PDB file of N, CA and C in Angstrom:
ATOM      1  N   MET A   1     103.022 122.802  73.738  1.00  0.00           N
ATOM      2  CA  MET A   1     104.356 122.310  73.672  1.00  0.00           C
ATOM      3  C   MET A   1     105.298 123.238  74.325  1.00  0.00           C
ATOM      4  N   LYS A   2     105.071 124.610  74.134  1.00  0.00           N
ATOM      5  CA  LYS A   2     105.954 125.532  74.671  1.00  0.00           C
ATOM      6  C   LYS A   2     105.999 125.488  76.166  1.00  0.00           C
ATOM      7  N   LYS A   3     104.839 125.373  76.795  1.00  0.00           N
ATOM      8  CA  LYS A   3     104.758 125.188  78.155  1.00  0.00           C
ATOM      9  C   LYS A   3     105.394 123.974  78.775  1.00  0.00           C
ATOM     10  N   ALA A   4     105.314 122.939  77.980  1.00  0.00           N
ATOM     11  CA  ALA A   4     105.981 121.654  78.307  1.00  0.00           C
ATOM     12  C   ALA A   4     107.552 121.809  78.374  1.00  0.00           C
ATOM     13  N   LEU A   5     107.981 122.539  77.389  1.00  0.00           N
ATOM     14  CA  LEU A   5     109.429 122.850  77.310  1.00  0.00           C
ATOM     15  C   LEU A   5     109.786 123.763  78.510  1.00  0.00           C
ATOM     16  N   LEU A   6     108.960 124.675  78.857  1.00  0.00           N
ATOM     17  CA  LEU A   6     109.190 125.541  79.968  1.00  0.00           C
ATOM     18  C   LEU A   6     109.213 124.745  81.325  1.00  0.00           C
ATOM     19  N   TYR A   7     108.303 123.847  81.404  1.00  0.00           N
ATOM     20  CA  TYR A   7     108.294 122.910  82.651  1.00  0.00           C
ATOM     21  C   TYR A   7     109.632 122.113  82.653  1.00  0.00           C
ATOM     22  N   PHE A   8     110.001 121.649  81.428  1.00  0.00           N
ATOM     23  CA  PHE A   8     111.288 120.893  81.434  1.00  0.00           C
ATOM     24  C   PHE A   8     112.453 121.739  81.844  1.00  0.00           C
ATOM     25  N   ALA A   9     112.577 122.942  81.267  1.00  0.00           N
ATOM     26  CA  ALA A   9     113.649 123.831  81.617  1.00  0.00           C
ATOM     27  C   ALA A   9     113.648 124.269  82.998  1.00  0.00           C
ATOM     28  N   LEU A  10     112.498 124.675  83.530  1.00  0.00           N
ATOM     29  CA  LEU A  10     112.384 125.023  84.979  1.00  0.00           C
ATOM     30  C   LEU A  10     112.689 123.954  86.009  1.00  0.00           C
ATOM     31  N   GLY A  11     112.124 122.722  85.646  1.00  0.00           N
ATOM     32  CA  GLY A  11     112.392 121.578  86.483  1.00  0.00           C
ATOM     33  C   GLY A  11     113.790 121.194  86.514  1.00  0.00           C
ATOM     34  N   THR A  12     114.454 121.258  85.405  1.00  0.00           N
ATOM     35  CA  THR A  12     115.907 120.909  85.280  1.00  0.00           C
ATOM     36  C   THR A  12     116.737 121.878  86.118  1.00  0.00           C
ATOM     37  N   VAL A  13     116.582 123.180  85.846  1.00  0.00           N
ATOM     38  CA  VAL A  13     117.343 124.193  86.533  1.00  0.00           C
ATOM     39  C   VAL A  13     117.022 124.238  88.026  1.00  0.00           C
ATOM     40  N   VAL A  14     115.802 124.147  88.517  1.00  0.00           N
ATOM     41  CA  VAL A  14     115.544 124.171  89.925  1.00  0.00           C
ATOM     42  C   VAL A  14     116.096 122.923  90.562  1.00  0.00           C
ATOM     43  N   SER A  15     115.963 121.879  89.940  1.00  0.00           N
ATOM     44  CA  SER A  15     116.497 120.563  90.555  1.00  0.00           C
ATOM     45  C   SER A  15     118.001 120.593  90.696  1.00  0.00           C
ATOM     46  N   PHE A  16     118.678 121.162  89.632  1.00  0.00           N
ATOM     47  CA  PHE A  16     120.147 121.284  89.582  1.00  0.00           C
ATOM     48  C   PHE A  16     120.554 122.238  90.699  1.00  0.00           C
ATOM     49  N   LEU A  17     120.031 123.411  90.811  1.00  0.00           N
ATOM     50  CA  LEU A  17     120.375 124.334  91.782  1.00  0.00           C
ATOM     51  C   LEU A  17     120.154 123.913  93.231  1.00  0.00           C
ATOM     52  N   ILE A  18     119.001 123.213  93.561  1.00  0.00           N
ATOM     53  CA  ILE A  18     118.803 122.648  94.850  1.00  0.00           C
ATOM     54  C   ILE A  18     119.890 121.625  95.216  1.00  0.00           C
ATOM     55  N   ASN A  19     120.064 120.781  94.308  1.00  0.00           N
ATOM     56  CA  ASN A  19     121.229 119.677  94.605  1.00  0.00           C
ATOM     57  C   ASN A  19     122.523 120.429  94.611  1.00  0.00           C
ATOM     58  N   TYR A  20     122.869 121.351  93.835  1.00  0.00           N
ATOM     59  CA  TYR A  20     124.151 121.954  93.819  1.00  0.00           C
ATOM     60  C   TYR A  20     124.441 122.636  95.052  1.00  0.00           C
ATOM     61  N   PHE A  21     123.466 123.423  95.669  1.00  0.00           N
ATOM     62  CA  PHE A  21     123.580 124.351  96.712  1.00  0.00           C
ATOM     63  C   PHE A  21     123.426 123.587  98.147  1.00  0.00           C
ATOM     64  N   PHE A  22     122.551 122.536  98.080  1.00  0.00           N
ATOM     65  CA  PHE A  22     122.182 121.976  99.430  1.00  0.00           C
ATOM     66  C   PHE A  22     122.720 120.508  99.601  1.00  0.00           C
ATOM     67  N   THR A  23     123.366 120.003  98.552  1.00  0.00           N
ATOM     68  CA  THR A  23     123.974 118.630  98.772  1.00  0.00           C
ATOM     69  C   THR A  23     125.429 118.757  98.502  1.00  0.00           C
ATOM     70  N   ASP A  24     126.155 117.789  98.871  1.00  0.00           N
ATOM     71  CA  ASP A  24     127.668 117.706  98.670  1.00  0.00           C
ATOM     72  C   ASP A  24     127.853 117.093  97.253  1.00  0.00           C
ATOM     73  N   THR A  25     127.991 118.014  96.297  1.00  0.00           N
ATOM     74  CA  THR A  25     128.220 117.672  94.876  1.00  0.00           C
ATOM     75  C   THR A  25     129.647 117.133  94.620  1.00  0.00           C
ATOM     76  N   LYS A  26     129.727 115.912  94.242  1.00  0.00           N
ATOM     77  CA  LYS A  26     131.070 115.344  93.874  1.00  0.00           C
ATOM     78  C   LYS A  26     131.285 115.249  92.478  1.00  0.00           C
ATOM     79  N   ASP A  27     130.226 114.954  91.717  1.00  0.00           N
ATOM     80  CA  ASP A  27     130.208 114.676  90.328  1.00  0.00           C
ATOM     81  C   ASP A  27     129.258 115.653  89.610  1.00  0.00           C
ATOM     82  N   LEU A  28     129.710 116.649  89.098  1.00  0.00           N
ATOM     83  CA  LEU A  28     128.836 117.635  88.434  1.00  0.00           C
ATOM     84  C   LEU A  28     128.000 117.117  87.237  1.00  0.00           C
ATOM     85  N   GLY A  29     128.558 116.240  86.500  1.00  0.00           N
ATOM     86  CA  GLY A  29     127.880 115.594  85.281  1.00  0.00           C
ATOM     87  C   GLY A  29     126.753 114.708  85.841  1.00  0.00           C
ATOM     88  N   LEU A  30     126.977 114.029  86.904  1.00  0.00           N
ATOM     89  CA  LEU A  30     125.889 113.236  87.442  1.00  0.00           C
ATOM     90  C   LEU A  30     124.886 114.026  88.005  1.00  0.00           C
ATOM     91  N   GLU A  31     125.103 115.248  88.581  1.00  0.00           N
ATOM     92  CA  GLU A  31     123.961 116.104  89.104  1.00  0.00           C
ATOM     93  C   GLU A  31     123.268 116.631  87.912  1.00  0.00           C
ATOM     94  N   VAL A  32     123.857 117.013  86.829  1.00  0.00           N
ATOM     95  CA  VAL A  32     123.120 117.482  85.638  1.00  0.00           C
ATOM     96  C   VAL A  32     122.270 116.427  85.024  1.00  0.00           C
ATOM     97  N   TYR A  33     122.848 115.064  85.064  1.00  0.00           N
ATOM     98  CA  TYR A  33     121.990 114.004  84.657  1.00  0.00           C
ATOM     99  C   TYR A  33     120.715 113.809  85.391  1.00  0.00           C
ATOM    100  N   TYR A  34     120.897 113.851  86.778  1.00  0.00           N
ATOM    101  CA  TYR A  34     119.704 113.735  87.631  1.00  0.00           C
ATOM    102  C   TYR A  34     118.740 114.869  87.511  1.00  0.00           C
ATOM    103  N   ALA A  35     119.291 116.073  87.256  1.00  0.00           N
ATOM    104  CA  ALA A  35     118.472 117.254  87.046  1.00  0.00           C
ATOM    105  C   ALA A  35     117.701 117.061  85.780  1.00  0.00           C
ATOM    106  N   LEU A  36     118.347 116.595  84.695  1.00  0.00           N
ATOM    107  CA  LEU A  36     117.586 116.370  83.438  1.00  0.00           C
ATOM    108  C   LEU A  36     116.517 115.348  83.587  1.00  0.00           C
ATOM    109  N   SER A  37     116.743 114.261  84.356  1.00  0.00           N
ATOM    110  CA  SER A  37     115.629 113.315  84.604  1.00  0.00           C
ATOM    111  C   SER A  37     114.458 113.989  85.376  1.00  0.00           C
ATOM    112  N   PHE A  38     114.809 114.760  86.252  1.00  0.00           N
ATOM    113  CA  PHE A  38     113.723 115.583  86.911  1.00  0.00           C
ATOM    114  C   PHE A  38     112.898 116.394  86.021  1.00  0.00           C
ATOM    115  N   GLY A  39     113.673 117.265  85.178  1.00  0.00           N
ATOM    116  CA  GLY A  39     113.037 118.137  84.191  1.00  0.00           C
ATOM    117  C   GLY A  39     112.286 117.380  83.176  1.00  0.00           C
ATOM    118  N   ILE A  40     112.735 116.290  82.710  1.00  0.00           N
ATOM    119  CA  ILE A  40     112.087 115.547  81.687  1.00  0.00           C
ATOM    120  C   ILE A  40     110.771 115.035  82.143  1.00  0.00           C
ATOM    121  N   ALA A  41     110.815 114.611  83.417  1.00  0.00           N
ATOM    122  CA  ALA A  41     109.520 114.095  83.969  1.00  0.00           C
ATOM    123  C   ALA A  41     108.411 115.129  84.157  1.00  0.00           C
ATOM    124  N   TRP A  42     108.895 116.381  84.578  1.00  0.00           N
ATOM    125  CA  TRP A  42     107.879 117.490  84.651  1.00  0.00           C
ATOM    126  C   TRP A  42     107.401 117.853  83.325  1.00  0.00           C
ATOM    127  N   GLY A  43     108.320 118.021  82.294  1.00  0.00           N
ATOM    128  CA  GLY A  43     107.904 118.313  80.971  1.00  0.00           C
ATOM    129  C   GLY A  43     107.042 117.351  80.266  1.00  0.00           C
ATOM    130  N   LEU A  44     107.422 116.100  80.415  1.00  0.00           N
ATOM    131  CA  LEU A  44     106.645 114.991  79.768  1.00  0.00           C
ATOM    132  C   LEU A  44     105.296 114.907  80.549  1.00  0.00           C
ATOM    133  N   ALA A  45     105.266 114.934  81.785  1.00  0.00           N
ATOM    134  CA  ALA A  45     103.887 114.913  82.508  1.00  0.00           C
ATOM    135  C   ALA A  45     103.068 115.938  82.079  1.00  0.00           C
ATOM    136  N   TYR A  46     103.574 117.116  81.935  1.00  0.00           N
ATOM    137  CA  TYR A  46     102.687 118.282  81.518  1.00  0.00           C
ATOM    138  C   TYR A  46     102.213 118.099  80.062  1.00  0.00           C
ATOM    139  N   TYR A  47     103.123 117.668  79.244  1.00  0.00           N
ATOM    140  CA  TYR A  47     102.809 117.474  77.815  1.00  0.00           C
ATOM    141  C   TYR A  47     101.711 116.404  77.696  1.00  0.00           C
ATOM    142  N   LEU A  48     101.872 115.375  78.475  1.00  0.00           N
ATOM    143  CA  LEU A  48     100.926 114.229  78.262  1.00  0.00           C
ATOM    144  C   LEU A  48      99.484 114.477  79.019  1.00  0.00           C
ATOM    145  N   ASP A  49      99.519 115.548  79.805  1.00  0.00           N
ATOM    146  CA  ASP A  49      98.287 115.899  80.491  1.00  0.00           C
ATOM    147  C   ASP A  49      97.279 116.533  79.630  1.00  0.00           C
ATOM    148  N   MET A  50      96.903 115.809  78.679  1.00  0.00           N
ATOM    149  CA  MET A  50      95.925 116.358  77.653  1.00  0.00           C
ATOM    150  C   MET A  50      94.871 115.301  77.567  1.00  0.00           C
ATOM    151  N   GLY A  51      93.672 115.686  77.063  1.00  0.00           N
ATOM    152  CA  GLY A  51      92.606 114.768  76.795  1.00  0.00           C
ATOM    153  C   GLY A  51      92.835 113.751  75.609  1.00  0.00           C
ATOM    154  N   ASP A  52      93.814 114.189  74.877  1.00  0.00           N
ATOM    155  CA  ASP A  52      94.123 113.462  73.591  1.00  0.00           C
ATOM    156  C   ASP A  52      94.900 112.122  73.932  1.00  0.00           C
ATOM    157  N   PHE A  53      95.424 111.999  75.013  1.00  0.00           N
ATOM    158  CA  PHE A  53      96.217 110.813  75.383  1.00  0.00           C
ATOM    159  C   PHE A  53      95.456 109.917  76.278  1.00  0.00           C
ATOM    160  N   LYS A  54      95.408 108.621  75.950  1.00  0.00           N
ATOM    161  CA  LYS A  54      94.765 107.645  76.863  1.00  0.00           C
ATOM    162  C   LYS A  54      95.834 107.232  77.923  1.00  0.00           C
ATOM    163  N   LEU A  55      95.284 106.554  78.944  1.00  0.00           N
ATOM    164  CA  LEU A  55      96.236 106.174  80.059  1.00  0.00           C
ATOM    165  C   LEU A  55      97.247 105.206  79.568  1.00  0.00           C
ATOM    166  N   ILE A  56      96.969 104.344  78.677  1.00  0.00           N
ATOM    167  CA  ILE A  56      97.974 103.367  78.095  1.00  0.00           C
ATOM    168  C   ILE A  56      99.113 104.183  77.349  1.00  0.00           C
ATOM    169  N   GLN A  57      98.749 105.186  76.676  1.00  0.00           N
ATOM    170  CA  GLN A  57      99.672 105.943  75.907  1.00  0.00           C
ATOM    171  C   GLN A  57     100.554 106.766  76.950  1.00  0.00           C
ATOM    172  N   LYS A  58      99.986 107.242  77.961  1.00  0.00           N
ATOM    173  CA  LYS A  58     100.831 108.004  79.004  1.00  0.00           C
ATOM    174  C   LYS A  58     101.790 107.079  79.658  1.00  0.00           C
ATOM    175  N   MET A  59     101.324 105.799  79.970  1.00  0.00           N
ATOM    176  CA  MET A  59     102.191 104.961  80.650  1.00  0.00           C
ATOM    177  C   MET A  59     103.303 104.394  79.755  1.00  0.00           C
ATOM    178  N   THR A  60     102.970 104.218  78.459  1.00  0.00           N
ATOM    179  CA  THR A  60     103.975 103.801  77.439  1.00  0.00           C
ATOM    180  C   THR A  60     104.992 104.895  77.211  1.00  0.00           C
ATOM    181  N   PHE A  61     104.575 106.161  77.072  1.00  0.00           N
ATOM    182  CA  PHE A  61     105.604 107.215  76.852  1.00  0.00           C
ATOM    183  C   PHE A  61     106.510 107.329  78.078  1.00  0.00           C
ATOM    184  N   SER A  62     105.892 107.220  79.344  1.00  0.00           N
ATOM    185  CA  SER A  62     106.695 107.327  80.564  1.00  0.00           C
ATOM    186  C   SER A  62     107.623 106.169  80.714  1.00  0.00           C
ATOM    187  N   PHE A  63     107.224 105.065  80.296  1.00  0.00           N
ATOM    188  CA  PHE A  63     108.167 103.791  80.371  1.00  0.00           C
ATOM    189  C   PHE A  63     109.209 103.964  79.392  1.00  0.00           C
ATOM    190  N   LEU A  64     109.010 104.381  78.234  1.00  0.00           N
ATOM    191  CA  LEU A  64     110.074 104.589  77.234  1.00  0.00           C
ATOM    192  C   LEU A  64     111.027 105.673  77.716  1.00  0.00           C
ATOM    193  N   ALA A  65     110.516 106.653  78.363  1.00  0.00           N
ATOM    194  CA  ALA A  65     111.442 107.690  78.786  1.00  0.00           C
ATOM    195  C   ALA A  65     112.344 107.144  79.894  1.00  0.00           C
ATOM    196  N   MET A  66     111.733 106.287  80.746  1.00  0.00           N
ATOM    197  CA  MET A  66     112.708 105.627  81.836  1.00  0.00           C
ATOM    198  C   MET A  66     113.615 104.781  81.226  1.00  0.00           C
ATOM    199  N   ILE A  67     113.352 103.993  80.236  1.00  0.00           N
ATOM    200  CA  ILE A  67     114.292 103.079  79.559  1.00  0.00           C
ATOM    201  C   ILE A  67     115.373 103.934  78.792  1.00  0.00           C
ATOM    202  N   ILE A  68     115.029 104.983  78.277  1.00  0.00           N
ATOM    203  CA  ILE A  68     116.040 105.903  77.651  1.00  0.00           C
ATOM    204  C   ILE A  68     116.903 106.475  78.771  1.00  0.00           C
ATOM    205  N   LEU A  69     116.413 106.980  79.782  1.00  0.00           N
ATOM    206  CA  LEU A  69     117.211 107.437  80.932  1.00  0.00           C
ATOM    207  C   LEU A  69     118.222 106.394  81.412  1.00  0.00           C
ATOM    208  N   VAL A  70     117.699 105.117  81.584  1.00  0.00           N
ATOM    209  CA  VAL A  70     118.636 104.072  82.126  1.00  0.00           C
ATOM    210  C   VAL A  70     119.691 103.805  81.047  1.00  0.00           C
ATOM    211  N   VAL A  71     119.286 103.757  79.726  1.00  0.00           N
ATOM    212  CA  VAL A  71     120.412 103.394  78.836  1.00  0.00           C
ATOM    213  C   VAL A  71     121.402 104.523  78.753  1.00  0.00           C
ATOM    214  N   VAL A  72     120.971 105.727  78.737  1.00  0.00           N
ATOM    215  CA  VAL A  72     121.898 106.904  78.749  1.00  0.00           C
ATOM    216  C   VAL A  72     122.775 106.885  79.954  1.00  0.00           C
ATOM    217  N   GLY A  73     122.194 106.633  81.125  1.00  0.00           N
ATOM    218  CA  GLY A  73     122.899 106.605  82.390  1.00  0.00           C
ATOM    219  C   GLY A  73     123.831 105.436  82.433  1.00  0.00           C
ATOM    220  N   VAL A  74     123.589 104.301  81.887  1.00  0.00           N
ATOM    221  CA  VAL A  74     124.489 103.165  81.889  1.00  0.00           C
ATOM    222  C   VAL A  74     125.669 103.377  80.947  1.00  0.00           C
ATOM    223  N   LEU A  75     125.283 104.114  79.790  1.00  0.00           N
ATOM    224  CA  LEU A  75     126.425 104.446  78.914  1.00  0.00           C
ATOM    225  C   LEU A  75     127.405 105.418  79.410  1.00  0.00           C
ATOM    226  N   ILE A  76     126.854 106.467  80.139  1.00  0.00           N
ATOM    227  CA  ILE A  76     127.710 107.558  80.586  1.00  0.00           C
ATOM    228  C   ILE A  76     128.290 107.134  81.879  1.00  0.00           C
ATOM    229  N   PHE A  77     127.527 106.553  82.888  1.00  0.00           N
ATOM    230  CA  PHE A  77     127.975 106.229  84.175  1.00  0.00           C
ATOM    231  C   PHE A  77     127.952 104.769  84.454  1.00  0.00           C
ATOM    232  N   ASN A  78     127.224 104.243  85.217  1.00  0.00           N
ATOM    233  CA  ASN A  78     126.935 102.825  85.376  1.00  0.00           C
ATOM    234  C   ASN A  78     125.533 102.522  85.954  1.00  0.00           C
ATOM    235  N   VAL A  79     125.150 101.258  86.085  1.00  0.00           N
ATOM    236  CA  VAL A  79     123.793 100.941  86.494  1.00  0.00           C
ATOM    237  C   VAL A  79     123.460 101.443  87.854  1.00  0.00           C
ATOM    238  N   GLU A  80     124.414 101.374  88.838  1.00  0.00           N
ATOM    239  CA  GLU A  80     124.117 101.903  90.092  1.00  0.00           C
ATOM    240  C   GLU A  80     123.793 103.410  90.229  1.00  0.00           C
ATOM    241  N   LEU A  81     124.476 104.215  89.277  1.00  0.00           N
ATOM    242  CA  LEU A  81     124.200 105.561  89.241  1.00  0.00           C
ATOM    243  C   LEU A  81     123.047 105.967  88.325  1.00  0.00           C
ATOM    244  N   ALA A  82     122.707 104.984  87.390  1.00  0.00           N
ATOM    245  CA  ALA A  82     121.493 105.250  86.494  1.00  0.00           C
ATOM    246  C   ALA A  82     120.122 105.060  87.267  1.00  0.00           C
ATOM    247  N   ILE A  83     120.165 104.105  88.150  1.00  0.00           N
ATOM    248  CA  ILE A  83     118.827 103.808  88.817  1.00  0.00           C
ATOM    249  C   ILE A  83     118.179 104.999  89.555  1.00  0.00           C
ATOM    250  N   PRO A  84     118.971 105.814  90.274  1.00  0.00           N
ATOM    251  CA  PRO A  84     118.236 106.947  90.905  1.00  0.00           C
ATOM    252  C   PRO A  84     117.530 107.867  89.942  1.00  0.00           C
ATOM    253  N   SER A  85     117.969 108.007  88.703  1.00  0.00           N
ATOM    254  CA  SER A  85     117.310 108.776  87.754  1.00  0.00           C
ATOM    255  C   SER A  85     115.903 108.346  87.482  1.00  0.00           C
ATOM    256  N   ILE A  86     115.795 106.919  87.538  1.00  0.00           N
ATOM    257  CA  ILE A  86     114.411 106.448  87.277  1.00  0.00           C
ATOM    258  C   ILE A  86     113.598 106.738  88.555  1.00  0.00           C
ATOM    259  N   LEU A  87     114.109 106.623  89.735  1.00  0.00           N
ATOM    260  CA  LEU A  87     113.421 106.925  90.851  1.00  0.00           C
ATOM    261  C   LEU A  87     112.944 108.482  90.920  1.00  0.00           C
ATOM    262  N   LYS A  88     113.849 109.326  90.451  1.00  0.00           N
ATOM    263  CA  LYS A  88     113.446 110.792  90.404  1.00  0.00           C
ATOM    264  C   LYS A  88     112.329 111.028  89.413  1.00  0.00           C
ATOM    265  N   PHE A  89     112.522 110.329  88.195  1.00  0.00           N
ATOM    266  CA  PHE A  89     111.591 110.584  87.170  1.00  0.00           C
ATOM    267  C   PHE A  89     110.270 110.012  87.522  1.00  0.00           C
ATOM    268  N   SER A  90     110.152 108.782  88.077  1.00  0.00           N
ATOM    269  CA  SER A  90     108.793 108.226  88.413  1.00  0.00           C
ATOM    270  C   SER A  90     108.140 108.884  89.551  1.00  0.00           C
ATOM    271  N   THR A  91     108.891 109.427  90.531  1.00  0.00           N
ATOM    272  CA  THR A  91     108.395 110.144  91.682  1.00  0.00           C
ATOM    273  C   THR A  91     107.732 111.408  91.193  1.00  0.00           C
ATOM    274  N   VAL A  92     108.458 112.171  90.367  1.00  0.00           N
ATOM    275  CA  VAL A  92     107.885 113.394  89.859  1.00  0.00           C
ATOM    276  C   VAL A  92     106.628 113.153  88.969  1.00  0.00           C
ATOM    277  N   PHE A  93     106.729 112.084  88.111  1.00  0.00           N
ATOM    278  CA  PHE A  93     105.605 111.839  87.109  1.00  0.00           C
ATOM    279  C   PHE A  93     104.400 111.424  87.980  1.00  0.00           C
ATOM    280  N   VAL A  94     104.575 110.576  88.989  1.00  0.00           N
ATOM    281  CA  VAL A  94     103.360 110.142  89.808  1.00  0.00           C
ATOM    282  C   VAL A  94     102.846 111.397  90.601  1.00  0.00           C
ATOM    283  N   ALA A  95     103.778 112.162  91.145  1.00  0.00           N
ATOM    284  CA  ALA A  95     103.398 113.379  91.862  1.00  0.00           C
ATOM    285  C   ALA A  95     102.493 114.300  91.041  1.00  0.00           C
ATOM    286  N   TYR A  96     102.934 114.537  89.753  1.00  0.00           N
ATOM    287  CA  TYR A  96     102.188 115.384  88.882  1.00  0.00           C
ATOM    288  C   TYR A  96     100.825 114.858  88.750  1.00  0.00           C
ATOM    289  N   TYR A  97     100.646 113.558  88.453  1.00  0.00           N
ATOM    290  CA  TYR A  97      99.268 113.087  88.197  1.00  0.00           C
ATOM    291  C   TYR A  97      98.548 112.860  89.566  1.00  0.00           C
ATOM    292  N   PHE A  98      99.132 112.765  90.689  1.00  0.00           N
ATOM    293  CA  PHE A  98      98.576 112.724  91.943  1.00  0.00           C
ATOM    294  C   PHE A  98      97.817 114.052  92.121  1.00  0.00           C
ATOM    295  N   ILE A  99      98.634 115.174  91.997  1.00  0.00           N
ATOM    296  CA  ILE A  99      98.129 116.521  92.117  1.00  0.00           C
ATOM    297  C   ILE A  99      97.048 116.796  91.168  1.00  0.00           C
ATOM    298  N   ALA A 100      97.104 116.245  89.889  1.00  0.00           N
ATOM    299  CA  ALA A 100      96.054 116.404  88.908  1.00  0.00           C
ATOM    300  C   ALA A 100      94.859 115.764  89.267  1.00  0.00           C
ATOM    301  N   SER A 101      94.950 114.602  89.960  1.00  0.00           N
ATOM    302  CA  SER A 101      93.799 113.758  90.312  1.00  0.00           C
ATOM    303  C   SER A 101      92.803 114.556  91.328  1.00  0.00           C
ATOM    304  N   PHE A 102      93.307 115.565  92.001  1.00  0.00           N
ATOM    305  CA  PHE A 102      92.339 116.289  92.854  1.00  0.00           C
ATOM    306  C   PHE A 102      91.510 117.330  92.120  1.00  0.00           C
ATOM    307  N   ARG A 103      91.810 117.512  90.780  1.00  0.00           N
ATOM    308  CA  ARG A 103      91.019 118.419  90.035  1.00  0.00           C
ATOM    309  C   ARG A 103      89.777 117.704  89.496  1.00  0.00           C
ATOM    310  N   SER A 104      88.702 118.341  89.376  1.00  0.00           N
ATOM    311  CA  SER A 104      87.502 117.699  88.899  1.00  0.00           C
ATOM    312  C   SER A 104      87.513 117.205  87.464  1.00  0.00           C
ATOM    313  N   ASN A 105      88.295 117.844  86.667  1.00  0.00           N
ATOM    314  CA  ASN A 105      88.351 117.545  85.268  1.00  0.00           C
ATOM    315  C   ASN A 105      89.504 116.562  84.932  1.00  0.00           C
ATOM    316  N   ARG A 106      90.259 116.100  85.922  1.00  0.00           N
ATOM    317  CA  ARG A 106      91.364 115.155  85.914  1.00  0.00           C
ATOM    318  C   ARG A 106      92.524 115.579  84.973  1.00  0.00           C
ATOM    319  N   ALA A 107      92.576 116.810  84.679  1.00  0.00           N
ATOM    320  CA  ALA A 107      93.761 117.346  84.064  1.00  0.00           C
ATOM    321  C   ALA A 107      94.096 118.622  84.731  1.00  0.00           C
ATOM    322  N   SER A 108      95.326 118.843  85.049  1.00  0.00           N
ATOM    323  CA  SER A 108      95.649 120.018  85.822  1.00  0.00           C
ATOM    324  C   SER A 108      95.715 121.355  84.946  1.00  0.00           C
ATOM    325  N   ARG A 109      95.810 121.144  83.712  1.00  0.00           N
ATOM    326  CA  ARG A 109      95.826 122.330  82.845  1.00  0.00           C
ATOM    327  C   ARG A 109      94.378 122.869  82.404  1.00  0.00           C
ATOM    328  N   LYS A 110      93.365 122.150  82.545  1.00  0.00           N
ATOM    329  CA  LYS A 110      92.106 122.581  82.078  1.00  0.00           C
ATOM    330  C   LYS A 110      91.301 123.365  83.110  1.00  0.00           C
TER     331      LYS A 110
END
């Protein structure tokens, strides 16, 4: 759990810093929101990458996280600005498991 929180924190900070320094940041709150979606994806993917979770459970947790991201994004911003958070989340989540699939034991932590 501690490493999952570390993945979340590092993913959030790195994503924010890259976007802040290399893109034209107009809305700082929106950039923090996008960075949080990136960090949540890394932390959740790392946490779920255990033998204890079945595929359907991993998919359910990731889907619930995306729903929560959209609801929070719609409440704070609007639908058009909330959708990119899902794209960032799902891209990172899929990338994590794509990288893990090259391992012989199907989990990147083992």
